[in-house]
Coordinates of C-alpha atoms and ligand atoms in Angstrom, one line a residue:
Chain A
S1 CA -191.0 81.5 0.9
S2 CA -188.3 83.6 -0.2
R3 CA -187.7 84.0 -4.0
E4 CA -184.1 83.9 -5.1
I5 CA -182.8 87.4 -5.7
L6 CA -181.4 87.7 -9.2
A7 CA -179.2 90.5 -10.3
A8 CA -176.0 90.9 -12.3
P9 CA -173.0 91.7 -10.3
S10 CA -173.0 95.6 -11.4
V11 CA -176.6 95.8 -10.3
R12 CA -175.8 94.1 -6.9
K13 CA -173.1 97.0 -6.5
F14 CA -175.3 99.7 -7.6
A15 CA -177.9 98.6 -5.1
R16 CA -175.3 98.1 -2.4
E17 CA -173.9 101.5 -3.0
S18 CA -177.1 103.1 -3.2
G19 CA -178.3 101.4 0.2
V20 CA -181.0 99.5 -1.5
F21 CA -181.9 96.0 -0.2
L22 CA -182.4 94.0 -3.6
G23 CA -185.1 92.0 -1.6
N24 CA -187.4 95.2 -1.5
V25 CA -186.9 95.9 -5.5
I26 CA -189.7 94.7 -7.9
P27 CA -187.7 93.1 -10.7
T28 CA -188.9 93.6 -14.4
G29 CA -186.1 91.7 -16.1
P30 CA -186.4 88.3 -17.7
N31 CA -186.9 85.5 -15.1
G32 CA -187.4 87.9 -12.3
K33 CA -184.0 89.5 -12.7
I34 CA -183.6 93.0 -11.1
L35 CA -182.4 95.6 -13.6
R36 CA -180.5 98.7 -12.8
E37 CA -183.7 100.6 -13.8
D38 CA -185.5 98.7 -11.1
V39 CA -183.2 99.9 -8.5
E40 CA -183.4 103.4 -9.9
R41 CA -187.2 103.2 -9.9
F42 CA -187.1 102.1 -6.1
L43 CA -184.8 105.0 -5.4
A44 CA -187.1 107.4 -7.0
G45 CA -189.7 106.2 -4.6
A46 CA -192.1 105.2 -7.4
D47 CA -191.9 101.6 -6.3
H48 CA -192.8 99.9 -2.9
A49 CA -192.7 96.2 -2.6
Q50 CA -194.4 94.5 0.0
Chain B
M1 CA -133.5 97.2 21.0
V2 CA -132.9 100.9 21.3
V3 CA -134.7 102.7 24.1
G4 CA -137.1 105.3 23.0
E5 CA -137.4 103.8 19.6
L6 CA -139.6 105.7 17.3
T7 CA -143.0 104.1 16.2
E8 CA -143.9 104.9 12.7
E9 CA -147.3 105.9 11.5
V10 CA -148.8 104.1 8.6
D11 CA -152.3 104.2 7.1
V12 CA -152.9 100.8 5.8
L13 CA -150.7 98.0 6.5
V14 CA -150.6 94.8 4.4
I15 CA -149.1 91.8 5.6
G16 CA -148.2 89.3 3.1
A17 CA -147.8 90.0 -0.8
G18 CA -149.4 87.0 -2.0
P19 CA -152.5 87.2 -4.6
G20 CA -154.8 88.5 -1.6
G21 CA -152.0 90.8 -0.4
Y22 CA -150.6 92.6 -3.5
V23 CA -153.9 92.8 -4.8
A24 CA -155.4 94.6 -1.8
A25 CA -152.5 96.9 -1.5
I26 CA -152.8 97.9 -5.2
R27 CA -156.6 98.4 -4.9
A28 CA -156.1 100.6 -1.6
A29 CA -153.4 102.7 -3.4
Q30 CA -155.8 103.2 -6.4
L31 CA -158.4 104.4 -3.9
G32 CA -155.9 107.1 -2.7
K33 CA -154.7 105.3 0.5
S34 CA -151.1 105.3 1.6
V35 CA -150.1 101.8 1.8
T36 CA -147.2 99.7 3.4
V37 CA -146.8 96.0 2.5
V38 CA -144.6 93.6 4.4
D39 CA -143.7 90.3 3.4
K40 CA -141.1 88.1 5.0
A41 CA -140.4 86.3 1.8
D42 CA -140.9 86.9 -1.8
L43 CA -143.4 89.2 -3.4
G44 CA -145.9 87.2 -5.0
G45 CA -146.6 85.0 -2.3
V46 CA -147.2 81.0 -2.7
C47 CA -149.1 81.4 -5.9
L48 CA -146.3 83.0 -7.9
N49 CA -143.2 81.6 -6.2
R50 CA -144.3 78.1 -5.0
G51 CA -148.0 77.3 -6.1
C52 CA -149.8 78.4 -9.2
I53 CA -147.3 79.8 -11.6
P54 CA -144.4 77.3 -11.3
S55 CA -146.7 74.4 -11.2
K56 CA -148.3 75.5 -14.3
A57 CA -145.1 76.2 -16.1
L58 CA -143.9 72.7 -15.4
I59 CA -147.2 71.1 -16.3
S60 CA -147.0 72.7 -19.7
A61 CA -143.5 71.5 -20.4
A62 CA -144.3 68.1 -19.2
H63 CA -147.4 68.1 -21.6
H64 CA -145.4 69.3 -24.4
Y65 CA -142.6 66.7 -23.8
E66 CA -145.1 63.8 -23.5
A67 CA -147.1 65.0 -26.6
A68 CA -143.8 65.2 -28.5
K69 CA -142.9 61.9 -27.6
T70 CA -145.9 60.2 -29.3
S71 CA -146.9 62.8 -31.7
P72 CA -150.4 62.7 -31.9
Y73 CA -150.6 63.8 -35.4
P74 CA -150.1 61.1 -38.1
G75 CA -147.6 62.1 -40.5
V76 CA -145.7 64.5 -38.0
E77 CA -142.9 62.5 -36.7
T78 CA -141.3 64.1 -33.7
T79 CA -138.6 62.9 -31.2
A80 CA -138.4 64.4 -27.6
T81 CA -135.5 64.9 -25.5
L82 CA -135.5 66.3 -22.2
D83 CA -132.9 68.4 -20.4
F84 CA -134.7 68.9 -17.0
S85 CA -132.4 71.4 -15.6
K86 CA -133.1 73.6 -18.6
V87 CA -136.9 73.2 -18.0
Q88 CA -136.4 74.3 -14.4
A89 CA -134.1 77.4 -15.4
W90 CA -137.0 78.5 -17.6
K91 CA -139.7 77.8 -15.0
Q92 CA -137.6 80.2 -12.8
T93 CA -137.7 82.9 -15.5
V94 CA -141.4 82.7 -15.6
V95 CA -141.6 83.0 -11.9
E96 CA -139.0 85.9 -11.9
K97 CA -141.0 87.8 -14.8
M98 CA -144.4 87.4 -12.7
T99 CA -142.9 88.4 -9.5
G100 CA -140.8 91.4 -11.0
G101 CA -144.1 92.5 -12.5
V102 CA -145.6 92.4 -8.8
K103 CA -142.8 94.7 -7.6
T104 CA -143.2 97.1 -10.6
L105 CA -147.0 97.4 -10.0
L106 CA -146.4 98.2 -6.2
K107 CA -143.7 100.7 -7.2
G108 CA -145.9 102.1 -9.8
N109 CA -148.6 102.4 -7.2
K110 CA -146.2 104.2 -4.7
I111 CA -146.6 101.3 -2.3
N112 CA -144.0 101.2 0.4
V113 CA -142.7 97.6 0.5
I114 CA -140.7 96.2 3.3
Q115 CA -139.1 92.9 3.7
G116 CA -139.8 91.5 7.2
E117 CA -141.6 89.3 9.5
V118 CA -144.6 90.8 11.1
F119 CA -146.4 89.9 14.4
F120 CA -149.0 92.1 16.5
S121 CA -148.0 93.9 19.4
K122 CA -151.1 96.0 20.2
P123 CA -154.6 96.3 18.1
D124 CA -153.2 99.1 16.1
E125 CA -149.4 98.3 16.3
A126 CA -147.4 95.7 14.7
R127 CA -143.5 94.9 15.2
V128 CA -141.8 94.1 11.8
M129 CA -138.5 92.3 12.3
T130 CA -136.0 92.7 9.2
E131 CA -132.9 90.8 9.1
T132 CA -131.0 93.1 11.1
E133 CA -133.4 95.3 13.3
G134 CA -137.0 95.6 14.5
H135 CA -139.6 98.5 14.1
S136 CA -143.0 99.2 15.5
Y137 CA -145.6 100.6 13.1
R138 CA -149.0 102.1 14.2
F139 CA -151.5 101.5 11.6
N140 CA -155.0 103.0 11.1
H141 CA -156.0 99.8 9.0
C142 CA -154.4 96.4 8.6
I143 CA -155.2 93.6 6.1
I144 CA -153.6 90.2 7.2
A145 CA -152.9 88.1 4.1
T146 CA -150.3 85.6 5.4
G147 CA -151.5 82.5 3.4
S148 CA -150.8 79.0 4.1
R149 CA -148.0 76.3 4.2
P150 CA -148.0 72.5 3.4
I151 CA -149.4 70.1 6.2
E152 CA -146.7 67.9 7.7
L153 CA -147.8 64.3 8.6
R154 CA -146.7 63.5 12.0
S155 CA -145.8 60.0 11.1
I156 CA -144.2 61.2 8.2
P157 CA -142.4 64.2 9.0
F158 CA -140.6 66.3 6.2
S159 CA -136.9 65.4 5.7
K160 CA -134.5 65.3 2.8
R161 CA -136.6 62.9 0.9
V162 CA -140.0 63.4 2.5
I163 CA -140.9 66.7 0.9
S164 CA -143.9 69.4 0.2
S165 CA -144.8 70.7 -3.0
D166 CA -142.1 73.6 -2.3
E167 CA -139.3 71.0 -2.8
A168 CA -140.9 69.2 -5.9
L169 CA -141.3 72.1 -7.7
S170 CA -137.7 72.7 -7.7
F171 CA -136.2 69.1 -8.0
D172 CA -133.0 69.6 -10.0
Q173 CA -133.4 66.3 -11.7
V174 CA -136.6 64.1 -12.6
P175 CA -136.8 61.7 -9.6
E176 CA -136.6 58.0 -10.7
S177 CA -139.6 57.3 -8.6
L178 CA -142.0 59.4 -6.6
I179 CA -144.8 58.3 -4.1
V180 CA -147.6 61.1 -3.6
I181 CA -149.5 61.1 -0.4
G182 CA -152.7 62.7 -1.1
G183 CA -154.8 62.7 -4.3
G184 CA -156.1 66.1 -4.2
Y185 CA -155.5 68.6 -6.9
I186 CA -152.1 69.5 -6.0
G187 CA -151.0 65.8 -5.7
I188 CA -152.5 64.9 -8.9
E189 CA -151.1 67.9 -10.8
L190 CA -147.7 67.1 -9.5
G191 CA -147.9 63.3 -9.7
Q192 CA -149.0 63.5 -13.3
T193 CA -146.6 66.0 -14.4
F194 CA -143.5 63.9 -12.9
A195 CA -145.0 60.8 -14.4
K196 CA -144.8 62.7 -17.9
F197 CA -141.4 63.7 -17.2
G198 CA -140.4 60.0 -16.7
A199 CA -140.7 59.2 -13.2
K200 CA -142.5 55.9 -11.8
V201 CA -145.3 57.6 -9.7
T202 CA -147.3 56.1 -6.9
I203 CA -150.3 57.9 -5.5
L204 CA -151.8 57.1 -2.2
E205 CA -155.2 58.5 -1.4
G206 CA -157.2 58.0 1.8
T207 CA -160.6 58.1 0.5
D208 CA -162.3 55.9 -2.4
S209 CA -161.3 58.2 -5.1
I210 CA -158.8 60.7 -6.2
L211 CA -159.8 64.1 -6.6
P212 CA -162.6 63.6 -3.8
L213 CA -164.0 66.9 -4.0
F214 CA -165.0 66.4 -7.7
E215 CA -167.9 64.1 -9.2
P216 CA -166.7 60.6 -10.0
Q217 CA -167.4 61.3 -13.5
L218 CA -164.8 63.8 -13.7
S219 CA -162.0 62.3 -11.6
R220 CA -162.6 58.8 -13.6
L221 CA -161.1 60.4 -16.9
V222 CA -158.1 61.6 -15.1
L223 CA -157.8 58.2 -13.5
R224 CA -157.7 56.4 -17.1
N225 CA -155.0 58.9 -18.1
L226 CA -152.9 58.4 -15.0
K227 CA -152.8 54.7 -15.9
K228 CA -151.7 55.5 -19.4
Y229 CA -148.5 57.0 -17.8
D230 CA -148.0 54.0 -15.6
V231 CA -149.2 55.8 -12.4
D232 CA -150.3 53.3 -9.7
V233 CA -153.0 54.8 -7.9
V234 CA -154.0 53.4 -4.4
T235 CA -157.2 54.5 -2.9
K236 CA -158.5 54.0 0.6
A237 CA -154.7 53.9 1.4
M238 CA -153.5 55.2 4.7
A239 CA -149.6 56.2 5.0
K240 CA -148.5 54.9 8.2
S241 CA -144.6 55.3 8.5
V242 CA -141.6 56.1 6.3
E243 CA -137.8 54.7 6.5
E244 CA -135.2 56.7 4.7
D245 CA -131.7 55.8 3.5
E246 CA -129.1 57.1 1.2
T247 CA -130.9 56.0 -2.1
G248 CA -134.5 56.4 -1.1
V249 CA -137.5 55.7 1.1
T250 CA -139.7 53.0 2.0
L251 CA -143.3 54.0 2.9
T252 CA -145.6 51.6 4.8
Y253 CA -149.2 52.1 4.3
A254 CA -152.3 50.2 5.6
L255 CA -155.0 49.0 3.0
G256 CA -157.8 47.9 5.1
E257 CA -156.3 45.1 7.4
E258 CA -153.3 44.5 5.2
T259 CA -150.0 46.5 5.4
H260 CA -148.1 47.3 2.4
T261 CA -144.8 48.8 1.4
V262 CA -143.5 50.8 -1.3
R263 CA -140.1 52.2 -2.4
A264 CA -139.1 55.4 -4.3
S265 CA -136.6 58.1 -4.5
Y266 CA -138.9 60.7 -2.7
V267 CA -142.2 60.9 -1.0
L268 CA -144.2 63.9 -1.7
V269 CA -146.7 64.8 1.0
T270 CA -149.7 66.9 -0.4
V271 CA -152.4 66.2 2.0
G272 CA -153.5 69.8 2.5
R273 CA -152.4 73.3 3.6
R274 CA -152.4 75.1 7.1
P275 CA -153.2 78.7 7.6
N276 CA -150.4 80.8 8.8
T277 CA -152.1 82.3 11.8
E278 CA -149.9 81.0 14.6
E279 CA -147.1 83.3 14.8
L280 CA -148.8 86.5 14.2
G281 CA -149.7 87.2 18.0
L282 CA -153.2 87.1 17.0
D283 CA -154.4 85.9 20.6
T284 CA -152.6 89.0 22.1
I285 CA -154.8 91.4 20.4
G286 CA -157.8 89.0 20.6
I287 CA -158.6 88.2 16.9
K288 CA -161.3 85.3 16.8
L289 CA -160.2 82.0 15.1
T290 CA -162.6 79.4 13.7
D291 CA -162.1 76.0 15.2
K292 CA -160.0 75.0 12.2
G293 CA -157.5 77.9 13.0
L294 CA -158.9 80.1 10.4
I295 CA -159.7 83.9 11.2
E296 CA -163.2 84.7 11.5
V297 CA -164.3 87.4 9.3
D298 CA -167.8 89.1 8.1
E299 CA -168.9 89.6 4.6
K300 CA -166.6 92.9 4.5
C301 CA -163.6 90.7 5.2
R302 CA -163.5 92.4 8.8
T303 CA -162.0 90.3 11.8
S304 CA -163.3 90.6 15.3
V305 CA -160.9 93.5 15.8
Q306 CA -162.1 96.7 14.2
N307 CA -159.6 98.0 11.5
I308 CA -158.1 94.7 11.1
Y309 CA -159.2 92.6 8.1
A310 CA -158.2 89.0 6.8
I311 CA -158.3 87.6 3.4
G312 CA -157.3 84.6 1.2
D313 CA -156.1 81.1 2.5
I314 CA -156.2 82.2 6.2
V315 CA -160.2 82.8 6.0
P316 CA -162.8 80.2 5.5
G317 CA -163.6 79.3 1.8
A318 CA -161.8 77.8 -0.9
A319 CA -157.8 78.2 -0.8
L320 CA -157.6 79.6 -4.2
A321 CA -155.6 82.6 -5.5
H322 CA -158.5 84.1 -7.3
K323 CA -160.6 83.9 -4.1
A324 CA -157.7 85.7 -2.4
S325 CA -157.5 88.5 -4.7
Y326 CA -161.2 89.0 -4.9
E327 CA -161.4 89.3 -1.1
G328 CA -158.4 91.6 -1.3
K329 CA -160.3 94.1 -3.3
V330 CA -163.2 93.9 -1.0
A331 CA -161.1 94.8 2.2
A332 CA -159.3 97.5 0.3
E333 CA -162.5 99.0 -1.0
V334 CA -164.2 98.7 2.5
I335 CA -161.2 100.6 4.0
A336 CA -161.7 103.3 1.5
G337 CA -165.2 103.7 2.7
H338 CA -166.8 101.8 -0.3
E339 CA -169.9 99.7 0.2
S340 CA -168.2 96.5 -0.9
V341 CA -169.0 92.9 0.4
V342 CA -168.0 89.5 -0.7
D343 CA -170.9 88.8 -2.9
Y344 CA -170.4 85.9 -5.5
R345 CA -172.9 83.6 -7.0
C346 CA -170.2 81.3 -7.9
I347 CA -166.5 80.7 -8.0
P348 CA -164.7 78.7 -10.6
A349 CA -162.2 75.8 -9.6
V350 CA -159.7 74.3 -12.0
V351 CA -157.5 71.3 -11.8
F352 CA -154.6 71.4 -14.3
S353 CA -154.8 67.7 -14.8
D354 CA -154.7 65.9 -18.2
P355 CA -157.4 66.1 -19.2
E356 CA -158.2 69.5 -17.3
I357 CA -161.2 69.9 -14.9
A358 CA -162.9 73.0 -14.3
T359 CA -166.2 73.4 -12.5
V360 CA -168.4 76.4 -11.2
G361 CA -171.7 76.6 -9.3
L362 CA -173.5 73.6 -8.3
S363 CA -172.9 70.0 -9.6
E364 CA -175.9 67.9 -10.3
A365 CA -175.6 66.1 -7.1
D366 CA -175.4 69.4 -5.2
A367 CA -178.6 70.6 -6.9
K368 CA -180.4 67.6 -5.9
A369 CA -179.1 67.8 -2.5
E370 CA -181.0 71.0 -2.6
N371 CA -184.2 69.5 -3.8
K372 CA -183.9 71.4 -7.0
E373 CA -185.5 70.0 -10.0
V374 CA -182.7 70.4 -12.7
S375 CA -182.3 70.2 -16.5
V376 CA -178.9 68.7 -17.4
G377 CA -177.2 68.9 -20.6
R378 CA -174.0 67.2 -21.6
F379 CA -172.0 67.5 -24.9
P380 CA -169.0 65.4 -25.6
Y381 CA -165.6 66.8 -27.0
A382 CA -165.7 63.9 -29.7
A383 CA -168.7 65.6 -31.2
N384 CA -166.9 68.9 -31.4
G385 CA -164.9 69.6 -34.7
R386 CA -162.4 71.7 -33.2
A387 CA -161.6 69.1 -30.4
V388 CA -161.3 66.6 -33.1
A389 CA -158.8 68.5 -35.1
L390 CA -156.9 69.2 -32.1
N391 CA -156.6 65.6 -31.4
A392 CA -158.5 66.3 -28.1
D393 CA -161.7 64.4 -28.3
E394 CA -161.7 63.2 -24.6
G395 CA -164.3 64.8 -22.3
F396 CA -167.4 66.7 -22.1
V397 CA -169.3 70.0 -21.0
K398 CA -172.0 69.5 -18.7
L399 CA -174.5 72.3 -17.6
I400 CA -177.0 72.1 -14.8
A401 CA -180.0 74.4 -15.1
D402 CA -183.2 75.0 -12.9
K403 CA -185.8 72.9 -14.7
K404 CA -188.6 75.6 -14.5
S405 CA -186.9 78.8 -15.2
G406 CA -183.9 77.5 -17.2
L407 CA -181.6 79.5 -15.0
L408 CA -178.1 78.1 -15.2
L409 CA -177.0 76.6 -11.9
G410 CA -173.6 75.1 -12.4
A411 CA -171.2 73.7 -15.0
Q412 CA -168.5 71.2 -15.2
V413 CA -166.0 71.0 -18.1
I414 CA -163.4 68.1 -18.4
G415 CA -161.1 68.1 -21.2
A416 CA -158.8 70.5 -23.3
E417 CA -158.9 74.1 -22.2
A418 CA -161.4 73.3 -19.5
S419 CA -159.7 75.9 -17.5
N420 CA -160.4 78.8 -20.3
L421 CA -163.9 77.4 -21.2
I422 CA -165.1 77.9 -17.5
A423 CA -165.0 81.6 -17.5
E424 CA -167.9 82.0 -19.9
L425 CA -170.1 79.6 -17.6
A426 CA -169.0 81.7 -14.6
L427 CA -170.0 84.9 -16.2
A428 CA -173.5 83.2 -17.5
I429 CA -174.2 82.4 -13.7
E430 CA -173.3 85.6 -12.3
L431 CA -175.3 87.5 -14.9
G432 CA -178.4 85.1 -14.3
A433 CA -178.2 83.8 -17.7
T434 CA -180.6 80.9 -18.8
L435 CA -179.9 77.8 -21.0
E436 CA -181.6 79.9 -23.7
D437 CA -179.3 82.8 -23.2
V438 CA -176.4 80.6 -23.6
A439 CA -177.9 78.7 -26.5
L440 CA -178.9 81.9 -28.5
T441 CA -175.4 83.5 -28.2
I442 CA -173.4 82.8 -31.4
H443 CA -170.2 80.9 -30.6
A444 CA -167.6 81.0 -33.3
H445 CA -167.0 78.1 -35.4
P446 CA -164.9 75.8 -35.1
T447 CA -164.0 76.5 -31.4
L448 CA -164.2 74.4 -28.2
G449 CA -166.6 77.3 -26.7
E450 CA -169.2 75.9 -29.3
M451 CA -169.7 73.0 -26.9
V452 CA -170.9 75.5 -24.2
M453 CA -173.8 76.5 -26.6
E454 CA -174.4 73.0 -27.9
S455 CA -174.6 71.5 -24.1
A456 CA -177.3 74.2 -23.3
E457 CA -179.3 73.1 -26.5
V458 CA -179.0 69.4 -25.2
A459 CA -180.5 70.4 -22.0
L460 CA -183.2 72.2 -23.9
G461 CA -183.7 69.0 -26.0
S462 CA -182.7 70.5 -29.4
P463 CA -179.0 69.9 -30.0
I464 CA -177.8 69.9 -33.6
H465 CA -174.5 67.7 -33.3
V466 CA -175.9 64.9 -31.3
V467 CA -179.0 62.8 -31.5
V468 CA -181.4 63.2 -28.8
R469 CA -182.9 59.9 -27.8
Ligands
LIG501 C1 -148.4 73.6 -5.6 C2 -149.5 74.8 -5.6 C3 -150.3 74.9 -6.6 C4 -151.1 75.9 -6.7 N1 -152.1 76.1 -7.8 C5 -153.1 76.8 -7.6 C6 -153.9 77.3 -8.9 O1 -153.5 76.7 -9.9 N2 -154.8 78.1 -8.9 C7 -155.0 78.6 -7.7 O2 -156.1 79.5 -7.6 N3 -154.4 78.4 -6.7 C8 -153.6 77.5 -6.6 N4 -152.9 77.4 -5.4 C9 -153.3 77.9 -4.1 C10 -152.8 79.5 -3.9 O3 -151.4 79.5 -4.3 C11 -153.1 80.1 -2.7 O4 -154.5 80.0 -2.7 C12 -152.9 81.4 -2.8 O5 -151.4 81.8 -2.9 C13 -153.3 82.2 -1.4 O6 -153.1 83.5 -1.6 P1 -152.8 84.4 -0.2 O7 -152.6 85.9 -0.6 O8 -153.8 84.1 0.8 O9 -151.6 83.7 0.5 P2 -150.1 83.4 0.0 O10 -149.9 83.3 -1.5 O11 -149.9 82.1 0.8 O12 -148.9 84.6 0.6 C14 -148.8 84.7 1.8 C15 -147.6 85.8 2.0 O13 -147.3 86.0 3.4 C16 -146.2 86.1 3.7 N5 -146.2 86.0 5.4 C17 -146.6 84.9 6.0 N6 -146.6 85.2 7.6 C18 -146.0 86.4 7.6 C19 -145.5 87.3 8.5 N7 -145.8 86.8 9.8 N8 -144.8 88.5 8.2 C20 -144.6 88.8 7.0 N9 -145.1 88.0 5.9 C21 -145.9 86.8 6.1 C22 -145.7 84.9 3.1 O14 -144.1 85.0 2.8 C23 -146.4 85.1 1.8 O15 -145.6 85.6 0.7 C24 -151.8 76.3 -5.5 C25 -150.9 76.3 -4.2 C26 -149.9 75.4 -4.1 C27 -149.2 75.0 -3.0

């Protein structure tokens, strides 16, 4: 089942502008929140979620 | 028409200068676009001229008048007198200040403003009819923001004494009596306001409760207050017909099997609003509409015609000014090549009734309908020092959170300044805050905002200022 994608508005915007689908990013914030760093890590290619 | 008339080229054409259109125009200009805005009436649209701003001005004047009549502070004796024409003149200055501000902003952003009525002739061309002439404009991008207008009841058509919110906002004197058909937020706001100014008000609502879009716990407090101002509220009432004479109107309505009549100086019809999509020539260029006559848009506010966008009251979703403005920014940013989309977790809704109602996100019933297990925290105004000192101890703050994660899902506030309190809760939901995040944020004392913190503590089972049973 799909977990809810949780991220602050600015992080959602950053992901959108970077062409990143948040569903692919591994969250490290509290309550499964995706942080800007998580998106940056994904962009750097260090992160590959299933 | 002149033969061989020139077609002007424009980059971004915005149709309508309401909260959707003027915000879209400014954002597009900020992003370097050359923008032309056309409105057939006044800058600021419904919201500034015939909606949000004038209604709130009258509401606050009525509130002040009422509060002064019966000073809520023992030892402070006041007398209230009303010169309604001066109230109206003041309201008009408020409107003019705000619309003047829009004009200045458009000018400051070097936006070309035209007064005229627009309709499409081709998918990349629109005709603008001004008072004296017609002009064609070829555009690269267009944003349609033509808004909405009051719905007329077929059996009770608008006339001198059957009026819409437009006319009610510009009464030159307080009507002796007023029948309001439709107990939604506009009907309640205006009905309550004129009751406070001294009109005998009757509200007829078709469903079984006023403010049917809000939970009964919320509408009940407003209902109680309406009765204080001697407002008759008739629910499950279907207005049937009206007879008008020199001095007033007699309205016939059905209540189940029975037929009743009620007489008043005016009937105010506030049963809803209709999108201004008919006279734009949308069919000639093939823009798709939904079955409700709204323009179909995607998450970038794009219509079915490439390069034409639509925002505000003419597209699906809540017909609210802040939603129109949000979409205006999205459309402008998309046109400027940004990756913007309509992407919000919640959108606050406010009723400027007495007491005020403000909601955001899921209600308890919504959450349960989605099979979510929730924690709920409710904190009464009566236990908040600031509220009591304000003589405003009526109401509550209610938070709805996911039981397991504590994630805030929704909030409802009824009471003084609910309209301002809701902003913190909308931010909390957008940021993915939990009950603990809210509870651990220090709120200044004594303020109404503390109720937000305390209702989070109630939900967590450890409030200080109420006893958990
Ligand atoms: C009494 C009342 C109170 C309200 N109070 C609130 C409130 O407190 N908070 C809130 O959020 N919302 C409130 N609303 C709703 C709010 O006014 C609307 O949601 C908002 O104005 C929608 O903005 P818009 O930009 O979509 O359109 P509008 O504000 O309707 O503006 C559309 C503009 O387009 C122009 N136009 C239309 N057709 C054409 C055409 N063919 N050519 C050129 N120009 C055209 C019109 O002249 C108008 O200026 C209230 C509404 C009413 C009636």
